[in-house]
XYZ file of N, CA and C in Angstrom:
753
model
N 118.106 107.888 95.964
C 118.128 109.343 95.770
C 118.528 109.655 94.338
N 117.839 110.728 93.469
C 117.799 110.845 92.359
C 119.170 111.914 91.831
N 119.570 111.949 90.811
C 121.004 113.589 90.322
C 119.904 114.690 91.151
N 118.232 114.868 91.545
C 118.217 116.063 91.492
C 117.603 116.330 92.994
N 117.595 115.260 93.265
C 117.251 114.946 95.240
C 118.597 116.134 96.419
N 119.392 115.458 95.498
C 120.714 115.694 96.298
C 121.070 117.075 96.678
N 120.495 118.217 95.869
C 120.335 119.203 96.847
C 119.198 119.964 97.257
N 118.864 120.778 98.418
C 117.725 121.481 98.099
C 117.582 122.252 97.365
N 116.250 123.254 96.923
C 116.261 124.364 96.343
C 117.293 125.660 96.412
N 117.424 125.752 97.997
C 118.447 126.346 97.923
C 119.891 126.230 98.202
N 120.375 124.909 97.978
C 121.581 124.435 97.666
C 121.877 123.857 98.791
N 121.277 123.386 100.001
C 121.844 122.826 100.837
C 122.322 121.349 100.359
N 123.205 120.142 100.708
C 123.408 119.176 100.709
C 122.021 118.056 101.605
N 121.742 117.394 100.845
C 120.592 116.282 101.242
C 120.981 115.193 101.338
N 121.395 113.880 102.710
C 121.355 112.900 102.662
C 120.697 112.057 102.469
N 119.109 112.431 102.955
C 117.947 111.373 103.151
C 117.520 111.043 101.709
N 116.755 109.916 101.934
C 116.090 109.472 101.005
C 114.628 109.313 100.552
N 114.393 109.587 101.762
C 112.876 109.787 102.152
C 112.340 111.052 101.202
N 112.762 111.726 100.161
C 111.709 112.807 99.521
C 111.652 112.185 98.462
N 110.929 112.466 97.373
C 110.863 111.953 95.702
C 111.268 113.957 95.268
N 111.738 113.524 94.033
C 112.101 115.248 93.165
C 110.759 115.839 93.389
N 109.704 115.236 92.926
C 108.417 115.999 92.811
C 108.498 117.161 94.183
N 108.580 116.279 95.324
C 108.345 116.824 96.341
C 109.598 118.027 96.837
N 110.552 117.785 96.525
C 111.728 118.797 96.863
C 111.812 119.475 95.803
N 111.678 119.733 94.788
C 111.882 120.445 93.637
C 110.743 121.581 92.891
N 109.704 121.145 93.326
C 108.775 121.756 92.431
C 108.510 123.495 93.098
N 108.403 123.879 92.453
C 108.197 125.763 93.265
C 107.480 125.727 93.731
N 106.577 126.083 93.096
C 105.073 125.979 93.659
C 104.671 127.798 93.153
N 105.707 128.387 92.933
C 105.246 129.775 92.249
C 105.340 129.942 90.625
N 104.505 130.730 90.462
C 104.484 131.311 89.411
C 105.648 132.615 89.093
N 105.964 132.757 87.301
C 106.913 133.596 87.432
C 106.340 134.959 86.412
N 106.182 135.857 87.343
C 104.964 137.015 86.791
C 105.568 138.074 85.827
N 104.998 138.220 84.717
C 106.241 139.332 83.933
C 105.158 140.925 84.006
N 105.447 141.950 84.298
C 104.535 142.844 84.565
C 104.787 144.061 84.357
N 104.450 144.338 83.167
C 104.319 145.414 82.438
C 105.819 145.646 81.848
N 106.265 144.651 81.302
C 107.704 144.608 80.613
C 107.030 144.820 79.495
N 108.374 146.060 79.016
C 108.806 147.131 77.870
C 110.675 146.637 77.422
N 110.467 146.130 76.301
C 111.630 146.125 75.789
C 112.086 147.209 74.667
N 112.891 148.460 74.944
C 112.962 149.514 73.786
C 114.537 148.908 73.299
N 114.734 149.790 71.724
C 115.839 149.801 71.523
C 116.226 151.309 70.839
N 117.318 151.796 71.625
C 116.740 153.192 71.311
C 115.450 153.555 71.708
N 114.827 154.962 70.623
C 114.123 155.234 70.698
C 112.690 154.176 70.152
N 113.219 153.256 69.344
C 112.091 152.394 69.181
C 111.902 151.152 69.889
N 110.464 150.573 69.974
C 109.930 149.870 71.211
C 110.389 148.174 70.614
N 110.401 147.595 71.301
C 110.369 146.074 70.436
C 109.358 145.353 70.521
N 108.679 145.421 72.061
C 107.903 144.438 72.584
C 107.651 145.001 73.751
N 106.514 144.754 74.488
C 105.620 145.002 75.357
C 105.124 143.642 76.184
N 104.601 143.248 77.424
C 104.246 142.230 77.457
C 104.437 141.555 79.206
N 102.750 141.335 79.341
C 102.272 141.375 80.878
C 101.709 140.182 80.962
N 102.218 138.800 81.633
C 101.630 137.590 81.649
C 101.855 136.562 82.655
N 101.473 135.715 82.947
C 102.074 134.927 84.533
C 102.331 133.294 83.767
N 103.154 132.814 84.330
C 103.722 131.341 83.766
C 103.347 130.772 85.262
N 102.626 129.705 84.814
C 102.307 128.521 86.310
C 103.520 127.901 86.382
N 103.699 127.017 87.528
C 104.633 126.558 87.814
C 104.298 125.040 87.212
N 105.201 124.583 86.733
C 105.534 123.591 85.589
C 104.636 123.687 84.064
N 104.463 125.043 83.699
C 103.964 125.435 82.349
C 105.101 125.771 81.621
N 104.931 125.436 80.121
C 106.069 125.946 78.908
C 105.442 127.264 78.185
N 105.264 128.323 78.452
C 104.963 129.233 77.853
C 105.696 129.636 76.765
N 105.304 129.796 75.411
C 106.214 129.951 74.153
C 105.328 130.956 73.495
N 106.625 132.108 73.049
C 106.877 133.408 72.886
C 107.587 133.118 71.189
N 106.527 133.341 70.256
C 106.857 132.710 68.520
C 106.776 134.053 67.984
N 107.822 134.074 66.789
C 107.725 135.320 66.351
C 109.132 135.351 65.519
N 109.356 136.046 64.257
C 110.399 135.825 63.603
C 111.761 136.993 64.032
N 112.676 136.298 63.613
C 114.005 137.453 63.741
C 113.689 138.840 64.113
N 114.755 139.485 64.940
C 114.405 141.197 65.161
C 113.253 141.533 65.886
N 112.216 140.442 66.416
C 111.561 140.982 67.095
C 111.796 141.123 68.983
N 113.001 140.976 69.107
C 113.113 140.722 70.546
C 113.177 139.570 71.718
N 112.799 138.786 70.922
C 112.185 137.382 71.674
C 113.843 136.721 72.869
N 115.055 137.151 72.093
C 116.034 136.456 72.899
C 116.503 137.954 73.707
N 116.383 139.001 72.759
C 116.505 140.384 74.221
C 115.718 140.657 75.382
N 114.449 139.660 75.567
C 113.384 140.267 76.488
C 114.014 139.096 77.113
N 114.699 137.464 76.974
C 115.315 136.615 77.839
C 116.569 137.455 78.864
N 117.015 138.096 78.126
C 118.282 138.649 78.081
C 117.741 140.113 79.588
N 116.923 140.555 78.857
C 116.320 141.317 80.310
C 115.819 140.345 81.516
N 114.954 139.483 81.449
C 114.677 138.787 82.429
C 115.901 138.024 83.081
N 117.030 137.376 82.909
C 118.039 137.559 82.995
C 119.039 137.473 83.564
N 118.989 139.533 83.044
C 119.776 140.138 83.662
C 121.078 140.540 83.202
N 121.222 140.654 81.892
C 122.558 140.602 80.743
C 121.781 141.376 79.851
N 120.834 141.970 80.166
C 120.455 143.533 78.694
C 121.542 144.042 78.001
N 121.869 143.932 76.956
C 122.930 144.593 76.197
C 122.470 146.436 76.488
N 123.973 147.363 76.635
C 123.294 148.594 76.303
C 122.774 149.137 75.091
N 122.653 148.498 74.126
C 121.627 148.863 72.981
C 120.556 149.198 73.397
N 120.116 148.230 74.327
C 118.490 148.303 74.483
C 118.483 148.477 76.112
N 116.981 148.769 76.197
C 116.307 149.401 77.510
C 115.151 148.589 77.915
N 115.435 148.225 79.407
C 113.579 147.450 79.528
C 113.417 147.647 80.878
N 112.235 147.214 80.780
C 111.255 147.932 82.488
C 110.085 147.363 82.737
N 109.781 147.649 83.729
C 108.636 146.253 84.245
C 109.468 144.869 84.983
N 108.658 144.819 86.437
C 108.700 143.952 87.398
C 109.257 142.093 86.749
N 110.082 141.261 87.371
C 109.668 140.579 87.016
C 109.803 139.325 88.428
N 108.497 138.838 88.769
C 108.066 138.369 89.830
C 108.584 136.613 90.203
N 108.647 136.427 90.641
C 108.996 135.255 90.998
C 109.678 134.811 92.813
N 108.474 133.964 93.550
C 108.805 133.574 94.395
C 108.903 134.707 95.712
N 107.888 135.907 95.409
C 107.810 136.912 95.936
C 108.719 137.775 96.041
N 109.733 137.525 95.005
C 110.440 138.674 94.788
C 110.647 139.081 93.426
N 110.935 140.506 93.406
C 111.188 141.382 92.118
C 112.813 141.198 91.661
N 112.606 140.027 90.477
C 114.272 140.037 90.182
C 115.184 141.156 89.111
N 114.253 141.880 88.829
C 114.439 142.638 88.024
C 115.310 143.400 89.173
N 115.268 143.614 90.249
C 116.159 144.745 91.231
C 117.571 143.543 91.638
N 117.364 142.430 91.060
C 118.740 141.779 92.016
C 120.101 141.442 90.436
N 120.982 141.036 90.998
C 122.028 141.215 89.859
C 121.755 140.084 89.453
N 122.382 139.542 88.327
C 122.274 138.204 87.378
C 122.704 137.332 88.294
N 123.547 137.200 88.758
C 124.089 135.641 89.545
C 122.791 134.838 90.491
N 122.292 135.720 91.112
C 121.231 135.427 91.842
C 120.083 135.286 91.623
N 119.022 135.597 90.505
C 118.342 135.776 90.275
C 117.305 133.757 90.347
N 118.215 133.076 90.124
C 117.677 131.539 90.123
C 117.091 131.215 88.969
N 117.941 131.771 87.652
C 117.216 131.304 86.476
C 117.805 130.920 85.522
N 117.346 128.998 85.173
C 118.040 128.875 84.553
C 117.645 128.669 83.179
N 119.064 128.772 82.221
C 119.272 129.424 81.132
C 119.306 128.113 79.935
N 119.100 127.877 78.769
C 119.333 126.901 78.377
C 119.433 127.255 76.452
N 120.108 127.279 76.197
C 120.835 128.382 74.311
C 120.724 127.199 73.503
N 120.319 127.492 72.564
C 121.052 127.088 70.992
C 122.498 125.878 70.715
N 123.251 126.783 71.614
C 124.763 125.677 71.942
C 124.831 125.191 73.689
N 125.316 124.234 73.372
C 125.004 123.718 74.549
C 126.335 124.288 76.125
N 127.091 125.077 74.935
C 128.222 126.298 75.923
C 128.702 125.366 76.787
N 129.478 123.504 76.887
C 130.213 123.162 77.240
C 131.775 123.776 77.338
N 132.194 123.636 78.944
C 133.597 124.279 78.901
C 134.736 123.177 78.700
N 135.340 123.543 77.464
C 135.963 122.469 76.882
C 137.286 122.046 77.940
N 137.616 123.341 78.526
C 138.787 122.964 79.529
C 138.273 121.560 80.804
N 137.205 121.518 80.835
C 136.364 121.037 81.761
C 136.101 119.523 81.244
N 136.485 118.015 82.202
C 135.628 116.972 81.871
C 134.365 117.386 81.765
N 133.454 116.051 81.599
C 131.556 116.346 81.610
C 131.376 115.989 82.981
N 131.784 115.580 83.896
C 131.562 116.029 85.039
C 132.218 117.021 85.872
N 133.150 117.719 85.419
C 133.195 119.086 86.167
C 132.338 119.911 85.513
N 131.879 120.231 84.031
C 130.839 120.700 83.778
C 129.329 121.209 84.518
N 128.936 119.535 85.272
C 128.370 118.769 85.759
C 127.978 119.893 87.179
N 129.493 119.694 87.973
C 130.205 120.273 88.936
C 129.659 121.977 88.913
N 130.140 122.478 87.863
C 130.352 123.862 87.996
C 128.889 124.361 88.191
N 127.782 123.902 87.803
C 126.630 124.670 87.965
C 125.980 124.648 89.688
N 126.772 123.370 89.985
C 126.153 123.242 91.557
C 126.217 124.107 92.320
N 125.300 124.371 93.387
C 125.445 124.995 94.500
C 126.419 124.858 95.383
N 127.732 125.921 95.298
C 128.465 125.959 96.630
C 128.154 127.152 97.819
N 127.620 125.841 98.787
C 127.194 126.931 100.122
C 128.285 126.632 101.464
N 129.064 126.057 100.756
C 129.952 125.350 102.054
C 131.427 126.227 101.334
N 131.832 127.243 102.261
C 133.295 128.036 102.614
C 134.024 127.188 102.897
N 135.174 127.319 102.214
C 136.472 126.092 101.749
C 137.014 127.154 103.535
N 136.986 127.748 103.409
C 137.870 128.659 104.815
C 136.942 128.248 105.938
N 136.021 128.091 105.805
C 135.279 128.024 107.312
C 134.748 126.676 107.938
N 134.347 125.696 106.769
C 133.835 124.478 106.789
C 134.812 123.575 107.460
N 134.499 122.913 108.036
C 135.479 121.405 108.604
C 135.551 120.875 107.729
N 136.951 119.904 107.701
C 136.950 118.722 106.802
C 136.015 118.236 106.366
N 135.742 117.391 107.498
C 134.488 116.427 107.652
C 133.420 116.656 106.770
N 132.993 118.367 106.604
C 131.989 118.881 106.178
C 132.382 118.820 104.485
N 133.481 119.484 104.236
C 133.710 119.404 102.839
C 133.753 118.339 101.991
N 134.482 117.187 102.808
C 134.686 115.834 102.538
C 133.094 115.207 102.312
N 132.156 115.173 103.289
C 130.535 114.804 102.566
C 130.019 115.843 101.561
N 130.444 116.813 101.717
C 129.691 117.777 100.327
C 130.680 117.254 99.213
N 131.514 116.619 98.857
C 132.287 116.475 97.907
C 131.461 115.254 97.333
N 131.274 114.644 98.445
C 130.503 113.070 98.023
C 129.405 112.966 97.617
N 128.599 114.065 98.253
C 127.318 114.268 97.857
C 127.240 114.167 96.595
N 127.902 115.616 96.323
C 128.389 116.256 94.765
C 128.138 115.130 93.511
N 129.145 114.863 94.400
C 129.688 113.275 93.124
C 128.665 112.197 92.800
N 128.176 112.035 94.131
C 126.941 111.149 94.184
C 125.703 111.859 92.797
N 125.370 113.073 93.173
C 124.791 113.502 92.140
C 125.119 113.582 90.896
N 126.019 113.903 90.427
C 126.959 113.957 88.886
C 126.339 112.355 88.618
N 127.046 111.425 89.306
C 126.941 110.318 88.649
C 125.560 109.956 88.502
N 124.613 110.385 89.124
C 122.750 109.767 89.031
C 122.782 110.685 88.045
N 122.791 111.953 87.798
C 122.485 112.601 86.528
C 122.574 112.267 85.026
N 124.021 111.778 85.437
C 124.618 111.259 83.971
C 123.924 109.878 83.881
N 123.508 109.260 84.783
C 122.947 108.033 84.627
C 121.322 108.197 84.050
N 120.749 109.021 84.578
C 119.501 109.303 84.252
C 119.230 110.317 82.810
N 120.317 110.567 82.298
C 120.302 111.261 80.929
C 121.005 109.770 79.523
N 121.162 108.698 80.697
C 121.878 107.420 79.376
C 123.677 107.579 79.299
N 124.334 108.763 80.291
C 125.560 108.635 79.730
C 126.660 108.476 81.478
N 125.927 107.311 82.106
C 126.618 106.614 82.757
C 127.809 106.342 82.590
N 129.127 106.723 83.250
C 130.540 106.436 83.374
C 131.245 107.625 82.635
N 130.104 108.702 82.079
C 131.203 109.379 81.314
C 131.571 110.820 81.623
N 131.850 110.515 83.208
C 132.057 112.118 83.719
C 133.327 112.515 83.950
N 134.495 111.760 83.701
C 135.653 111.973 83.229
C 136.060 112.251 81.218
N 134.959 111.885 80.958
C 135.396 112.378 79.739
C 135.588 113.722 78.837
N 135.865 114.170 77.888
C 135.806 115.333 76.791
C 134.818 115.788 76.488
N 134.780 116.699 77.102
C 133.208 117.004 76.320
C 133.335 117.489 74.761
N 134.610 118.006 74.372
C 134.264 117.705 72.539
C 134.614 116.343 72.235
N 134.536 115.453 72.760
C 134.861 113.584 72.268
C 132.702 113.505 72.025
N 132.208 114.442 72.547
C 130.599 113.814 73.115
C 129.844 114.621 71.552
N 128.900 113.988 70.971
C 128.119 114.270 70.281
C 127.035 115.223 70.228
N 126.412 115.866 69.266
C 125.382 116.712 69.278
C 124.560 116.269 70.014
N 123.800 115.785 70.232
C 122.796 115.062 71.465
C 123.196 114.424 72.853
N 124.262 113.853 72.872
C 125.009 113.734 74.111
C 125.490 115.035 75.180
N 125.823 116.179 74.280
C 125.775 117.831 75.018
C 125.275 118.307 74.995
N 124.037 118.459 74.250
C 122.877 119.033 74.369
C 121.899 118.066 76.011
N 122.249 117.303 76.305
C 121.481 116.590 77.604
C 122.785 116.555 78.501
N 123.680 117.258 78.660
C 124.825 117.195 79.375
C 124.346 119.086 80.076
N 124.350 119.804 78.729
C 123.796 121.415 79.206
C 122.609 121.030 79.873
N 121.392 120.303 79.686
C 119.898 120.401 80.088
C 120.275 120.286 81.510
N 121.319 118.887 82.118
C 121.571 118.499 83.639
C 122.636 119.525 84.108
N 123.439 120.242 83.635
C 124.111 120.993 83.978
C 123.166 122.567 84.590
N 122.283 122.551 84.122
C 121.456 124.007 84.148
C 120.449 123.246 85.260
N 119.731 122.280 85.447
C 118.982 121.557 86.485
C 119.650 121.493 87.948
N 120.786 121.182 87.573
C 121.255 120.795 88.735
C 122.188 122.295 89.571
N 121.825 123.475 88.701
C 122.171 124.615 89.162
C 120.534 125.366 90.468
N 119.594 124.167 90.228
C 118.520 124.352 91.376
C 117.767 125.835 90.706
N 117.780 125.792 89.945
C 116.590 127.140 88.977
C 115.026 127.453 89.324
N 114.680 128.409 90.030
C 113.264 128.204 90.608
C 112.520 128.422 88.806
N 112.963 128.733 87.867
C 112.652 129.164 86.257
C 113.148 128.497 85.426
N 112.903 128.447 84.181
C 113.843 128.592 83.537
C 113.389 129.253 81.739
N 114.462 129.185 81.003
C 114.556 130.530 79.847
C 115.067 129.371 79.015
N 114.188 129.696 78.112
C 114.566 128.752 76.362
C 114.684 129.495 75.371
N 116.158 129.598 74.915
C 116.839 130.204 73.904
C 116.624 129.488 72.488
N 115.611 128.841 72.102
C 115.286 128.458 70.896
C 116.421 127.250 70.973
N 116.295 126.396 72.108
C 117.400 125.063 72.657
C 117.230 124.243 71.882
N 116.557 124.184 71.037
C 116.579 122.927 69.975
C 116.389 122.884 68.111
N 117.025 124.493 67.905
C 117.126 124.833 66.475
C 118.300 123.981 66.506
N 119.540 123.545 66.352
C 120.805 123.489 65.855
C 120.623 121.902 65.900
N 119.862 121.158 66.227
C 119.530 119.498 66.518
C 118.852 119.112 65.426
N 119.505 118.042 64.670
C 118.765 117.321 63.922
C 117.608 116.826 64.236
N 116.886 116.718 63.192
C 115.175 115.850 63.305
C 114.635 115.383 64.312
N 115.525 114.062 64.594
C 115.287 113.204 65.796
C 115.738 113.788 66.828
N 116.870 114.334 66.908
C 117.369 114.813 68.364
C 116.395 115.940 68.832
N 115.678 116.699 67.733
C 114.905 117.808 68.531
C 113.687 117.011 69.098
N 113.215 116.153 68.756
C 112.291 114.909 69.476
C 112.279 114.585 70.753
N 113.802 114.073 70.735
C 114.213 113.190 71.969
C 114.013 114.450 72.907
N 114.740 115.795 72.518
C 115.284 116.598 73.683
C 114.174 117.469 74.053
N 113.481 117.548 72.743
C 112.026 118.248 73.358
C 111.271 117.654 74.671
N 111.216 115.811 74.225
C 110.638 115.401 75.597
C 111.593 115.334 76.548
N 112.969 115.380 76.658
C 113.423 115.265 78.193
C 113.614 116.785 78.857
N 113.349 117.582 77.911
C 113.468 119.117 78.596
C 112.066 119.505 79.282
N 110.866 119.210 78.285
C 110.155 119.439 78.940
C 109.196 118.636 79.982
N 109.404 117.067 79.855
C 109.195 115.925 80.807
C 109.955 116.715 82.086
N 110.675 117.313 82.078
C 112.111 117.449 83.439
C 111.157 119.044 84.033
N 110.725 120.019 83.527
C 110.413 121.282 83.653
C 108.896 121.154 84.413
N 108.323 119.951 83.760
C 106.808 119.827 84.430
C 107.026 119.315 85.428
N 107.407 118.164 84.964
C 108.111 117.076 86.262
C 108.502 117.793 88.099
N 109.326 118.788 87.880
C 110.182 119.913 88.738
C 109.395 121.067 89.208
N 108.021 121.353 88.572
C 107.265 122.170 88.934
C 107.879 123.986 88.497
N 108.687 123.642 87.410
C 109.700 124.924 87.179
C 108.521 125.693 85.838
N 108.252 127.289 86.049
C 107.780 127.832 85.243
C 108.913 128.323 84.347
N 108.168 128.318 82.499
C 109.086 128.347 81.315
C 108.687 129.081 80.757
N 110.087 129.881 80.247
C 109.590 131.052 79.086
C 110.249 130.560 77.901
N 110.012 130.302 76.864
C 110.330 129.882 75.952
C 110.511 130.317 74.386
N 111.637 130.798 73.870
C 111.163 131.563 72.705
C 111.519 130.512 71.520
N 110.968 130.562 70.157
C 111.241 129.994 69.073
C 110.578 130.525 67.628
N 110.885 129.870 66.827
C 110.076 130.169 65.759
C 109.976 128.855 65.300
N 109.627 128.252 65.678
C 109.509 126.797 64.854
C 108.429 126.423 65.628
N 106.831 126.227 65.084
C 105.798 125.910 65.440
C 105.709 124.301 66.386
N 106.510 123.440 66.008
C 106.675 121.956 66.295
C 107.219 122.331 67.961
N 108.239 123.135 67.779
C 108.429 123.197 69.807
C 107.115 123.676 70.916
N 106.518 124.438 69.820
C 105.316 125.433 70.576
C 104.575 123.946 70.738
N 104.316 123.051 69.807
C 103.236 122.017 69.974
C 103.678 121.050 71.208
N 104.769 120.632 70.818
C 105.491 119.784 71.948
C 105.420 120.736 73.607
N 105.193 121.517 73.343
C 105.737 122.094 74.810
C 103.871 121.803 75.997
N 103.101 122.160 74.848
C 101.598 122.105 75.104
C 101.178 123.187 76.036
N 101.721 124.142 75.773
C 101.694 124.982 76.908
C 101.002 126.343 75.985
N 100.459 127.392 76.901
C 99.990 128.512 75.851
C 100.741 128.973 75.056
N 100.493 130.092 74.172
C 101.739 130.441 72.967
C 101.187 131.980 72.670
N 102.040 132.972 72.871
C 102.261 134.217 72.614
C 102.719 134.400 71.039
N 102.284 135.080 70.122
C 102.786 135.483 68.675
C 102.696 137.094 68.562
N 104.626 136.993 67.955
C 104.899 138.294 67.904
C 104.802 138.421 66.668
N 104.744 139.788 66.711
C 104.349 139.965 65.090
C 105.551 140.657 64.088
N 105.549 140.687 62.887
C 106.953 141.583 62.072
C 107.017 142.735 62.499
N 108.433 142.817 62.426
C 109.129 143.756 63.245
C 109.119 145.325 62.501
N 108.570 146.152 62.824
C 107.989 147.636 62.621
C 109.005 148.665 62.824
């Protein structure tokens, strides 16, 4: 069983072994954006009606000020009140644009890799998981295998990202590329029917934007997860191979 077997989509605990990720993981929906309006004030930023297949990297290029991380920020669900936006946004037959941020199933992936320093790299690990099991209501028994599960997963994750044994450690002891693939499994293993690219691989040296380009988006196709992706750096749009939206200077 793989870090991403171990739970279902929607967070139940999985013993068997009998599925592969492909098969438990992948959506199978598309995530529809429809007739999204991003204003600020009285002026507009961006406009923009399009459907992402499920395991496509759709990338949204376009320089500073044009919106590209506020229209993430609406989809979301964290709109600053500066700005205003509207239009549906579809996924999995529902309109998440009507549900609050916690729920929405989308995951998020920034610039910094927003390790909680109070936190080893496996409570990190920990914190994104699905808890569906009530510490008040659950039996021992019950908490005691969801704990194991848990753990069971942390450790295949970290094993399958190269950093085997190190889920008791610091996460500021861990390197620019070591937390940058610590956030990628931390946001995976939060079970994301989506997910949102905050320009995740500006702050990475040369090689590391290489490496992490292919395990982010090897992991996104792989999972059957539809991607919105913003950047300005033409080399992610290529790597991603996916269509590409260009915004234009900001008016």
């Amino acid at each position: 069983m793989t870090s991403l077997d171990a739970f279902s989509p929607g967070g139940t605990p999985q013993t068997s072994t009998e599925h592969s990720a492909g098969d438990d993981l992948a959506t199978g929906h598309s995530l529809i954006l429809e007739n999204i309006r991003i204003d600020q004030g009285s002026r507009p930023l961006l406009s923009l009606n399009t459907r992402i297949a499920p395991g496509e990297v759709l990338t949204l290029m376009g320089p500073s000020g044009v919106g590209k991380s506020t229209l993430l920020a609406y989809l979301a669900g964290f709109l600053a009140p500066a700005f205003s936006g509207q239009g549906r946004v579809l996924l999995n037959d529902r309109d998440l644009s009507r549900l609050p941020a916690e729920t929405r199933q989308l995951g998020l992936l920034f610039q910094d890799p927003l390790l909680f320093p109070h936190l080893s790299v496996g409570g990190n690990l920990a914190f994104g998981m699905p808890r569906n099991v009530s510490r008040k209501k659950a039996l021992k028994g019950e908490r005691k295998a969801t704990r194991q599960v848990r753990g069971e997963a942390i450790e295949a994750a970290l094993e399958e990202i190269g950093l085997a044994g190190f889920a008791d450690r610091d996460p500021t002891t861990l390197s620019g590329g070591q937390r940058a693939r610590v956030a990628l499994m931390r946001v995976l293993l939060s079970r994301p029917c989506a997910m949102l690219l905050d320009e995740p691989f500006s702050k990475l040296d040369a090689s590391l934007r290489h490496e992490m380009r292919s395990l982010v988006f090897t992991r996104v196709q792989r999972l059957g997860l539809p991607t919105l992706m913003v950047t300005h750096d033409e080399a992610d749009a290529k790597a991603a191979g996916g269509p590409v939206i260009e915004l234009g200077a900001q008016y």
